[in-house]
GROMACS .gro file of C-alpha atoms in nm:
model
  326
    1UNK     CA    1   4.224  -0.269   1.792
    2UNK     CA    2   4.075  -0.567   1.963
    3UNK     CA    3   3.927  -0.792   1.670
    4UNK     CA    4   3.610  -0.916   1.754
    5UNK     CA    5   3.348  -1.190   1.570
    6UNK     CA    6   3.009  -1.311   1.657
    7UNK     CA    7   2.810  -1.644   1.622
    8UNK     CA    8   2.439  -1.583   1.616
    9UNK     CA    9   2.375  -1.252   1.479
   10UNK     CA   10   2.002  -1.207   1.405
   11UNK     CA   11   1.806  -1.180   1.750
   12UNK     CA   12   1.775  -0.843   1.931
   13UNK     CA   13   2.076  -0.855   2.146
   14UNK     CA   14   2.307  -0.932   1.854
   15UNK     CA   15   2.158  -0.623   1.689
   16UNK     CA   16   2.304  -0.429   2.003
   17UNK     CA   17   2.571  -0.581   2.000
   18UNK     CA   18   2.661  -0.503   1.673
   19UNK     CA   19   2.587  -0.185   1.701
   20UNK     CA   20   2.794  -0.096   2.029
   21UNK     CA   21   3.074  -0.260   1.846
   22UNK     CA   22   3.104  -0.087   1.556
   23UNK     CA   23   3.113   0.248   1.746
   24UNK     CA   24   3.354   0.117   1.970
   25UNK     CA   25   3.685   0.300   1.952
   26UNK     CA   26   3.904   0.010   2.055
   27UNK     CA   27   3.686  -0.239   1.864
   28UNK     CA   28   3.709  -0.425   1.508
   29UNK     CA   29   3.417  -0.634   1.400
   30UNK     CA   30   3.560  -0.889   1.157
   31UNK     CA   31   3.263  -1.056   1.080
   32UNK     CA   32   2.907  -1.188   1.210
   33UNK     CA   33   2.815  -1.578   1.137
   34UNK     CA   34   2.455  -1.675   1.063
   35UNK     CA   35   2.372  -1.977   0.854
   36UNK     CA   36   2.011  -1.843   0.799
   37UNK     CA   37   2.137  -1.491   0.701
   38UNK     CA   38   2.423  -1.593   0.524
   39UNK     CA   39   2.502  -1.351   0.248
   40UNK     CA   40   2.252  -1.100   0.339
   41UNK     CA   41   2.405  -0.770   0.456
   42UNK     CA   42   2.371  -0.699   0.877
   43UNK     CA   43   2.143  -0.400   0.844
   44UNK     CA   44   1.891  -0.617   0.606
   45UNK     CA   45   1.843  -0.762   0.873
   46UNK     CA   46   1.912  -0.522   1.181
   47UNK     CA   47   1.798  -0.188   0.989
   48UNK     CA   48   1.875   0.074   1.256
   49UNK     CA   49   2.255  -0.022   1.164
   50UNK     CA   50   2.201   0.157   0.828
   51UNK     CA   51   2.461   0.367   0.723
   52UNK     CA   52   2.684   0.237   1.065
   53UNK     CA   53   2.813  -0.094   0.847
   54UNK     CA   54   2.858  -0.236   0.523
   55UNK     CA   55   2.943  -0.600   0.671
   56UNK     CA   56   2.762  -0.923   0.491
   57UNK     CA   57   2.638  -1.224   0.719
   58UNK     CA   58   2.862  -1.507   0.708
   59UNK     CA   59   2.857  -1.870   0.697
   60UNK     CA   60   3.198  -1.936   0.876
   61UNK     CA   61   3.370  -1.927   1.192
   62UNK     CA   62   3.746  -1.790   1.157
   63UNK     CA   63   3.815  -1.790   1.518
   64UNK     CA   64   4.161  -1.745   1.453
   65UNK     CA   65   4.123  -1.410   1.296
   66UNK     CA   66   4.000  -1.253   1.631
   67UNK     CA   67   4.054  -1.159   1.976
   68UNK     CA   68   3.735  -1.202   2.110
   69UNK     CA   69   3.417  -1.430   2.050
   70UNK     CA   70   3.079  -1.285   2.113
   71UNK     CA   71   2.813  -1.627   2.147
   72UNK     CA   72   2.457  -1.450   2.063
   73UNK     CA   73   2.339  -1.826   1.991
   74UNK     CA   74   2.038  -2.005   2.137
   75UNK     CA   75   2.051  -2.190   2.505
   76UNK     CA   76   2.237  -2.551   2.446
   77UNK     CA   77   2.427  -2.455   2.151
   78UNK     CA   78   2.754  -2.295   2.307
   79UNK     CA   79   2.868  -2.560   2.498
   80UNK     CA   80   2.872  -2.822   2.216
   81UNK     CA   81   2.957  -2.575   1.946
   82UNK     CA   82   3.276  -2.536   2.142
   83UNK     CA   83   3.336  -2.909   2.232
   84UNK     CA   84   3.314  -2.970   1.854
   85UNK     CA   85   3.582  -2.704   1.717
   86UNK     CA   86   3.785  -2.762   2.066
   87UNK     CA   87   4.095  -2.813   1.830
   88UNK     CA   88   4.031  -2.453   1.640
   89UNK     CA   89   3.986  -2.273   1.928
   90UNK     CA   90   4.305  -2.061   2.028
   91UNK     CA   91   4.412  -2.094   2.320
   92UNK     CA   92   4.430  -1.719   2.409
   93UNK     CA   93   4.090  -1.635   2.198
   94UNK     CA   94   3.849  -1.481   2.429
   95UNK     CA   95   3.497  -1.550   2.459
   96UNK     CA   96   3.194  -1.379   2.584
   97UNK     CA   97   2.863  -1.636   2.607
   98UNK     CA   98   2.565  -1.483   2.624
   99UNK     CA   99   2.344  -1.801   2.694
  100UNK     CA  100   2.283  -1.966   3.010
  101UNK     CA  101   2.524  -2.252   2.932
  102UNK     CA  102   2.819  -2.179   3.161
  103UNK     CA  103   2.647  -1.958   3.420
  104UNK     CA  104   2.645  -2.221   3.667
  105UNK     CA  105   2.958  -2.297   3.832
  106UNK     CA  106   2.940  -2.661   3.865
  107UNK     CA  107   3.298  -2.778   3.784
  108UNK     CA  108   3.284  -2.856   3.432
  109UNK     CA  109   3.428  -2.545   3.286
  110UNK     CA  110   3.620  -2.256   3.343
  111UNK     CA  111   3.412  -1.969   3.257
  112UNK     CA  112   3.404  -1.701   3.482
  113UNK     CA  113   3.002  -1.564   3.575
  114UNK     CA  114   3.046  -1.209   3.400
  115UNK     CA  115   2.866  -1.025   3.663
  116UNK     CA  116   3.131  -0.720   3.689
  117UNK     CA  117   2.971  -0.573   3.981
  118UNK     CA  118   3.025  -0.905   4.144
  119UNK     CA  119   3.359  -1.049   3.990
  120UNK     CA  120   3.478  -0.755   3.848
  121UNK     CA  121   3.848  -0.848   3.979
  122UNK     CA  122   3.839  -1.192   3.849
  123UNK     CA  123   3.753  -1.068   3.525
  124UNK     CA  124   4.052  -0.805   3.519
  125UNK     CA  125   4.279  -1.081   3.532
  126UNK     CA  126   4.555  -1.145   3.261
  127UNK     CA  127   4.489  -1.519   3.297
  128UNK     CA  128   4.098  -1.470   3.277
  129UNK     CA  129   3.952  -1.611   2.888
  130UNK     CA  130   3.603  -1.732   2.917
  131UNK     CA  131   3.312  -1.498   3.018
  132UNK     CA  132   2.943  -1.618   3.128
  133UNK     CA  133   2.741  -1.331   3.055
  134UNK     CA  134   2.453  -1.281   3.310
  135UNK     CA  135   2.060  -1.297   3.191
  136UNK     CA  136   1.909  -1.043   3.221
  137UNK     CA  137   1.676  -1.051   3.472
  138UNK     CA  138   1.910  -1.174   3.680
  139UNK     CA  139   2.109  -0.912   3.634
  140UNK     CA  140   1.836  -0.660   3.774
  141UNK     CA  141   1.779  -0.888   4.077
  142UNK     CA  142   2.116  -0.921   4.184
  143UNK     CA  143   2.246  -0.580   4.180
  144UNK     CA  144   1.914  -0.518   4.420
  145UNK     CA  145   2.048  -0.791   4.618
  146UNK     CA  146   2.399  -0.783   4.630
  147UNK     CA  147   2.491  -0.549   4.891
  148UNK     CA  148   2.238  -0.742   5.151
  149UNK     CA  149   2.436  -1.080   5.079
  150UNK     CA  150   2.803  -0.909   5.134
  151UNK     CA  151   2.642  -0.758   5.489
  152UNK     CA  152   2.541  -1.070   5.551
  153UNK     CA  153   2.177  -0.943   5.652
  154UNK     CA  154   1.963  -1.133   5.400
  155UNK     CA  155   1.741  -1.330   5.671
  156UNK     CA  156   1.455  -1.425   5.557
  157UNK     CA  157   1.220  -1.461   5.186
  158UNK     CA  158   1.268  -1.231   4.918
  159UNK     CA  159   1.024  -1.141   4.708
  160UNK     CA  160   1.025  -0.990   4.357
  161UNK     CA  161   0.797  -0.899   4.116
  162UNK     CA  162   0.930  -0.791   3.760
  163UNK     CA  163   0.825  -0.705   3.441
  164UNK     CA  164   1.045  -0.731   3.168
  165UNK     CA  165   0.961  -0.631   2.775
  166UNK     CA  166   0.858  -0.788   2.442
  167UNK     CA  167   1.264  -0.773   2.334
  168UNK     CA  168   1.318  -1.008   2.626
  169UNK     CA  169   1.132  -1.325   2.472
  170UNK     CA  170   1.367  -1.291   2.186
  171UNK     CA  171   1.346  -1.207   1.810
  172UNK     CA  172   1.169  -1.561   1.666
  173UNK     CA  173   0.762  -1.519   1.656
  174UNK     CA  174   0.540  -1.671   1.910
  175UNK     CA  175   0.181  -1.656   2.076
  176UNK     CA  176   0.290  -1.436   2.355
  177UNK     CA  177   0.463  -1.184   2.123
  178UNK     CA  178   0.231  -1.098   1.857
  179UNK     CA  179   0.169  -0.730   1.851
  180UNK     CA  180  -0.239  -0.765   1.888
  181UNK     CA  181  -0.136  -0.991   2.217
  182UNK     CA  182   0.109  -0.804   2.383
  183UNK     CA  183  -0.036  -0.417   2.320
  184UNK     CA  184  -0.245  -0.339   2.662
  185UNK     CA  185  -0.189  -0.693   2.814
  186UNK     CA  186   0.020  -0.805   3.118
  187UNK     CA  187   0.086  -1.161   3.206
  188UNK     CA  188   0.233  -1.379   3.460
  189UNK     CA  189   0.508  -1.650   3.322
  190UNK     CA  190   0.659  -1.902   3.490
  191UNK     CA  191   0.608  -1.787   3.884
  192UNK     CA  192   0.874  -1.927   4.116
  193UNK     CA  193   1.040  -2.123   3.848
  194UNK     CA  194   1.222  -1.856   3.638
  195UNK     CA  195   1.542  -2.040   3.489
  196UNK     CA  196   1.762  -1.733   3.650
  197UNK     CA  197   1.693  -1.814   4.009
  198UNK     CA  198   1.984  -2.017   3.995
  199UNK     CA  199   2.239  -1.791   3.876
  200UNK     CA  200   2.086  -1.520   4.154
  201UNK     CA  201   2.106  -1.806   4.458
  202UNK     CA  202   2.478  -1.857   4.323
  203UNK     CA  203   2.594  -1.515   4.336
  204UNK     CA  204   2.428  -1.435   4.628
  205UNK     CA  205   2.587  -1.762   4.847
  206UNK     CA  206   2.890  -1.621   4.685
  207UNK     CA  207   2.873  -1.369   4.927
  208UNK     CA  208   2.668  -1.463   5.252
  209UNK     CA  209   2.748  -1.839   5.226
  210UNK     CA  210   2.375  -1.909   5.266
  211UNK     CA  211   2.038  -1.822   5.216
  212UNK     CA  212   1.820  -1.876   5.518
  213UNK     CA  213   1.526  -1.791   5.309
  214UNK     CA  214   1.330  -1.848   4.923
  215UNK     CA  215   1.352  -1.606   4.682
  216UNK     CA  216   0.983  -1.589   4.578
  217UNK     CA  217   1.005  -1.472   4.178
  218UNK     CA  218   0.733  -1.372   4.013
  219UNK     CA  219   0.802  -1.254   3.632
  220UNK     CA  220   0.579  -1.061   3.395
  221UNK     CA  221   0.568  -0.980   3.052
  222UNK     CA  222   0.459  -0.613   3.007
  223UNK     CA  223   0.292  -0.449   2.726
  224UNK     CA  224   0.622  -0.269   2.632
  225UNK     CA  225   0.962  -0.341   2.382
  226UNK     CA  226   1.252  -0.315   2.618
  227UNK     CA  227   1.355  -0.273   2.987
  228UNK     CA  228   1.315  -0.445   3.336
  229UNK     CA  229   1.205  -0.309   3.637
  230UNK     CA  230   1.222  -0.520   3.918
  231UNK     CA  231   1.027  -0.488   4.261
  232UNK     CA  232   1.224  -0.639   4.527
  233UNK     CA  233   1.163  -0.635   4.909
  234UNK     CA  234   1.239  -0.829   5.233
  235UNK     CA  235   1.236  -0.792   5.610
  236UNK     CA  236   1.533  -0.581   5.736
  237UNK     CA  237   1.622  -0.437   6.044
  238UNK     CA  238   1.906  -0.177   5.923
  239UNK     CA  239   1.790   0.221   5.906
  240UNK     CA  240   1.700   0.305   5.526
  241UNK     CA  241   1.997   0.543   5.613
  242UNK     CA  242   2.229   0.269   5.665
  243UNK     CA  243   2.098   0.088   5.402
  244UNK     CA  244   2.220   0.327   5.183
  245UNK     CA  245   2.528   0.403   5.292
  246UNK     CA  246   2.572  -0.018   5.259
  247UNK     CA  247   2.418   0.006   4.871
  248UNK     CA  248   2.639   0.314   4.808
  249UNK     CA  249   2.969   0.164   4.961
  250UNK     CA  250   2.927  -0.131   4.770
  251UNK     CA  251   2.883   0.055   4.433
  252UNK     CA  252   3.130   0.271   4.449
  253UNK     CA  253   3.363   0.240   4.237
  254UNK     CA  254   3.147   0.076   3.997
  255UNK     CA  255   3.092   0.240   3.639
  256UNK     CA  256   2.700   0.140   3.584
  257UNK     CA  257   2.511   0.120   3.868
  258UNK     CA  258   2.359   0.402   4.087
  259UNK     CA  259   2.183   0.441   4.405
  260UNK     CA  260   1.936   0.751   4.352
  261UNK     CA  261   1.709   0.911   4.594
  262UNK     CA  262   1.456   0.995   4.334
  263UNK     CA  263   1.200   0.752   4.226
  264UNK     CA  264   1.341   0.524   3.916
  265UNK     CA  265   1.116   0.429   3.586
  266UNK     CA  266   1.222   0.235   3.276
  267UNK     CA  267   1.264   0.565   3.082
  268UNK     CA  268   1.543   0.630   3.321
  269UNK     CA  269   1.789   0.338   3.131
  270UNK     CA  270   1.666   0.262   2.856
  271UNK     CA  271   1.939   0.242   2.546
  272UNK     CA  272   2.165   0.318   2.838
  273UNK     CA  273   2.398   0.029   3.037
  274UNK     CA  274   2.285   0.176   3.355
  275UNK     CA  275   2.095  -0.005   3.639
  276UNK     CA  276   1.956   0.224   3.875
  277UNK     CA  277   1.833   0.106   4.255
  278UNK     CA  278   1.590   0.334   4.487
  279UNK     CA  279   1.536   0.234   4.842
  280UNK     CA  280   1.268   0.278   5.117
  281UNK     CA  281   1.138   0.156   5.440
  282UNK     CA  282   0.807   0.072   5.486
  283UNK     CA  283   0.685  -0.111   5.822
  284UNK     CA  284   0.983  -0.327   5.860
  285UNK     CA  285   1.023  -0.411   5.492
  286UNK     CA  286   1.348  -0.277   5.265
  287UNK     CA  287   1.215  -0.218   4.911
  288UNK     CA  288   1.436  -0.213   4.649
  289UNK     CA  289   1.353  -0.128   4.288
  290UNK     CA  290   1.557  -0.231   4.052
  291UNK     CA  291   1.586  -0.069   3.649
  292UNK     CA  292   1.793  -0.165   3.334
  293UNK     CA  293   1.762  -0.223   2.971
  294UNK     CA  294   1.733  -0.575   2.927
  295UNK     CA  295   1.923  -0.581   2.602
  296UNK     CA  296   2.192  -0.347   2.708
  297UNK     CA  297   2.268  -0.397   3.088
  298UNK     CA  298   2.094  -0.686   3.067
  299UNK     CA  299   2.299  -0.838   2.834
  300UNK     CA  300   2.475  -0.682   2.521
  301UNK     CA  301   2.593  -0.381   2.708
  302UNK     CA  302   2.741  -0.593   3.011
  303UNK     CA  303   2.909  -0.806   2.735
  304UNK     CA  304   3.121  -0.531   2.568
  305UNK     CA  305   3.148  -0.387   2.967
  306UNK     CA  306   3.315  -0.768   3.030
  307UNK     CA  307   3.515  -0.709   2.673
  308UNK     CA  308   3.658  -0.390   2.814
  309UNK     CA  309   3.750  -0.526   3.154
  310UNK     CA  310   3.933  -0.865   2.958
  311UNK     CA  311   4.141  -0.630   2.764
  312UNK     CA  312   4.212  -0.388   2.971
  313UNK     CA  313   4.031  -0.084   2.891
  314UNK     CA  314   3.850   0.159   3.104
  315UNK     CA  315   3.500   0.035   3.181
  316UNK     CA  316   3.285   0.288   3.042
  317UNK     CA  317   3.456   0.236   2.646
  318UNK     CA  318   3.209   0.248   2.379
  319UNK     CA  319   2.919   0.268   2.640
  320UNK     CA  320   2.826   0.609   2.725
  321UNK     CA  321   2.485   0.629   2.621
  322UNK     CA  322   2.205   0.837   2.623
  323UNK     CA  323   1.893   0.701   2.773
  324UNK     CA  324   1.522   0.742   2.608
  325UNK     CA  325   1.348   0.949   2.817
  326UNK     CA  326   1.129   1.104   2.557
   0.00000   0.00000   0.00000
């Protein structure tokens, strides 16, 4: 059994987290460290995990009684938090970071961008210890995207419009996520500025070596709890025919993402670890729409999918899931 711990175990993702780990069949969950929840049991806290787990929050950090570390903490806190206990950090102790701290590959670290439809093989190595899980709507925009940069046929602007849900903005309160704000509202927030462009530009140079064009963003917040859907199109001069042959070359293989000829909606994924992409050809454009559960795919889902692939397991472990579609 792969022993597991997390740090930062209150917001919505650790919630999933916690609860695809304690149904995991290869899994352990030693314990879960909060210092505001400390002593409180999990499912005070996370209540759908009633009945699933008797464990307590805790105060501590034994990173030498696990496998694998699981960072659920705020942006900015990882990367110190580790520099600090550098000398109680084994030096074959995994860990998964779900923040944004080591997404950027810029020579300071070692962690590898957890991305698996994008590094899967570098994260299936025995030598590979350090994970940077992928936000999450980055996540949705580069699995539209991917499979343009490896052809090498992204030529010009991209541009994407996507609305993500309330879960999203995280679990602490604030204007933009009371109930009475949200319900029947849609807004704009920060347009062509979104803090995952870079990770996106990143993976997608990864591939094509360089971008000849912007990637014009535009998030939304929609009037809903959980899920992305992502609206993504550019010029293209392929066939929609051979663009899907290119989208379904590229995914094969892959455990999680599916190119469908049937129109896609949130209620597709939801509570699933799926992305699903449609395609279509309009008057020169490719339009690519893009749908995943932001906490799941989007994050705590692609984080067990990483712990799997570190450890050896098949891909789909403790993440066949049933979507909400009514």
């Amino acid at each position: 059994m792969i022993k597991a711990g997390i740090i930062g175990g209150t917001g919505y993702t650790a919630g999933e987290l916690v609860r695809l780990l304690v149904n995991h069949p290869e899994a352990e969950l030693r314990w879960i460290s909060s210092t505001s929840q400390a002593g409180k049991r999990v499912d005070s806290v996370h209540q759908g995990l009633t009945g699933d787990t008797d464990l307590v929050f805790s105060s501590s950090t034994p990173l030498d009684d696990i496998d694998v570390l699981f960072m659920c903490t705020p942006h900015g806190f990882s990367k110190p938090f580790l520099e600090q206990h550098k000398a109680q950090v084994p030096e074959d102790l995994r860990i998964i970071d779900l923040s944004q701290d080591f997404r950027i590959d810029d020579g300071t670290h070692d962690f590898i961008y957890g991305l698996p439809e994008l590094n899967r093989h570098w994260l299936s190595q025995p030598g590979c210890r350090h994970v940077a899980n992928p936000g999450c709507f980055a996540t949705a925009l580069q699995l539209a995207l991917l499979p343009l940069a490896q052809a090498r046929i992204l030529k010009g602007d991209v541009h994407i419009t996507a609305v993500t849900g309330s879960t999203g903005a995280g679990v602490k309160p604030g204007p933009t996520k009371h109930y009475s704000w949200r319900n029947d509202n849609l807004s704009v927030y920060k347009p062509f500025r979104h803090q995952h462009l870079a990770e996106v530009g990143q993976s997608l140079r990864q591939l094509q070596g360089d971008l000849p064009g912007e990637i014009d963003f535009i998030p939304m917040r929609g009037p809903f709890s959980r899920g992305i859907l992502a609206a993504v199109y550019t010029r293209c001069e392929a066939s929609l025919d051979e663009l899907k042959e290119l989208y379904q070359s590229y995914y094969e293989g892959h455990s999680f993402t599916t190119v469908t000829d049937k129109e896609v909606d949130l209620k597709d994924v939801v509570n699933t670890n799926k992305c699903l992409l449609h395609l279509d050809k309009i008057d020169g454009k490719l339009l690519v729409t893009s749908v995943i559960d932001n906490l799941l795919k989007g994050a705590s889902g692609t984080a067990v999918h990483n712990m799997n692939l570190l450890f050896g397991l098949p891909e789909r472990t403790g993440l066949r899931l049933k979507a909400s579609a009514f």
